[in-house]
Amino acid sequence: MATATSTLDPRMTNPAVVIPDAMQALQAFGKAAKRGGVPQTTAYFVHLRASQINGCSFCVEMHSAELKEAGAADERIYAVAAWRDAPYFTDAERAALALTEAVTRLSDRADPVPDDVWEEATRHYDEPALAALLIEISTINTWNRLNVTTRQIAGAWPADTEGSE
């Protein structure tokens, strides 16, 4: 078993690489969400915001790069952590980001996903899109937990394994 010598060394190989069936399952779960009608840019913002909250440097870097590649303006990428106070996001994106924060921080409040957050999300997303959005949020939180726990390093994922959802 690998032992990290510093916080910039992985503790071990990513568990989804160690157990290939887990990688396939996680990739299938993420792929299924893409059929729910959530715009890809919104999904990338969801991934980036959850990764920021969870402190996953690997995923923050990856999803920032995906957003850039998808044509998102730099201002939007830079401001996602402060989306409430930035003019760069649509109402639908704001609803998705609010839901992302609530679902990512389940233990931070007595009512983990308040009705106002849920109702705002339902104003912008139908049931299949809401299901997809929840799967997107759940999937990125799973990746974040695997990566942060094992100290996966930004920029270090093997190119042939496609790193995440």
CSV table of N, CA and C in Angstrom, one decimal, residues 13-14 20-21 24 36 44 47 50 54 69-70 72 86 92-93 108 133 135 156-157 163:
chain,number,residue,atom,x,y,z
A,13,THR,N,-3.3,4.9,-5.4
A,13,THR,CA,-3.9,5.0,-6.7
A,13,THR,C,-5.4,5.3,-6.5
A,14,ASN,N,-6.0,6.0,-7.3
A,14,ASN,CA,-7.5,6.3,-7.2
A,14,ASN,C,-8.2,5.0,-7.1
A,20,PRO,N,-11.6,-1.6,-11.3
A,20,PRO,CA,-12.1,-1.2,-12.6
A,20,PRO,C,-13.6,-1.2,-12.7
A,21,ASP,N,-14.3,-2.2,-12.1
A,21,ASP,CA,-15.8,-2.2,-12.1
A,21,ASP,C,-16.3,-0.9,-11.5
A,24,GLN,N,-16.1,1.8,-14.2
A,24,GLN,CA,-17.1,1.6,-15.2
A,24,GLN,C,-18.5,2.1,-14.7
A,36,GLY,N,-30.4,13.6,-19.5
A,36,GLY,CA,-31.5,14.2,-18.8
A,36,GLY,C,-31.9,15.6,-19.2
A,44,TYR,N,-21.0,21.3,-16.0
A,44,TYR,CA,-19.6,21.7,-15.7
A,44,TYR,C,-19.5,22.7,-14.6
A,47,HIS,N,-20.2,20.7,-11.4
A,47,HIS,CA,-19.0,20.0,-11.1
A,47,HIS,C,-17.9,20.9,-10.4
A,50,ALA,N,-19.1,22.1,-6.8
A,50,ALA,CA,-19.0,21.1,-5.7
A,50,ALA,C,-17.6,20.8,-5.4
A,54,ASN,N,-15.6,21.0,-1.9
A,54,ASN,CA,-15.0,19.8,-1.3
A,54,ASN,C,-13.5,19.9,-1.3
A,69,GLU,N,-12.8,24.9,-22.4
A,69,GLU,CA,-12.9,24.2,-23.7
A,69,GLU,C,-14.3,24.3,-24.3
A,70,ALA,N,-15.3,24.4,-23.5
A,70,ALA,CA,-16.7,24.5,-23.9
A,70,ALA,C,-17.1,25.9,-24.3
A,72,ALA,N,-16.9,28.7,-22.2
A,72,ALA,CA,-17.3,29.6,-21.1
A,72,ALA,C,-16.3,30.8,-21.0
A,86,ALA,N,-22.3,37.6,-8.6
A,86,ALA,CA,-21.7,37.9,-9.9
A,86,ALA,C,-22.8,37.9,-11.0
A,92,ALA,N,-31.4,29.9,-14.3
A,92,ALA,CA,-31.4,28.4,-14.3
A,92,ALA,C,-30.0,27.9,-13.7
A,93,GLU,N,-28.9,28.6,-14.1
A,93,GLU,CA,-27.6,28.2,-13.6
A,93,GLU,C,-27.5,28.5,-12.1
A,108,ASP,N,-24.8,20.6,6.9
A,108,ASP,CA,-24.6,21.9,7.4
A,108,ASP,C,-25.8,22.6,8.0
A,133,LEU,N,-29.7,16.4,-12.9
A,133,LEU,CA,-28.9,17.4,-12.1
A,133,LEU,C,-28.5,16.7,-10.8
A,135,ILE,N,-28.1,13.6,-10.2
A,135,ILE,CA,-27.1,12.6,-10.5
A,135,ILE,C,-25.8,13.2,-10.8
A,156,ALA,N,-2.5,15.1,-12.5
A,156,ALA,CA,-1.8,13.9,-12.4
A,156,ALA,C,-2.5,12.7,-12.8
A,157,TRP,N,-3.8,12.8,-13.3
A,157,TRP,CA,-4.6,11.6,-13.6
A,157,TRP,C,-4.0,11.0,-14.9
A,163,GLY,N,-10.2,10.0,-16.1
A,163,GLY,CA,-10.4,10.6,-14.8
A,163,GLY,C,-11.7,10.7,-14.2
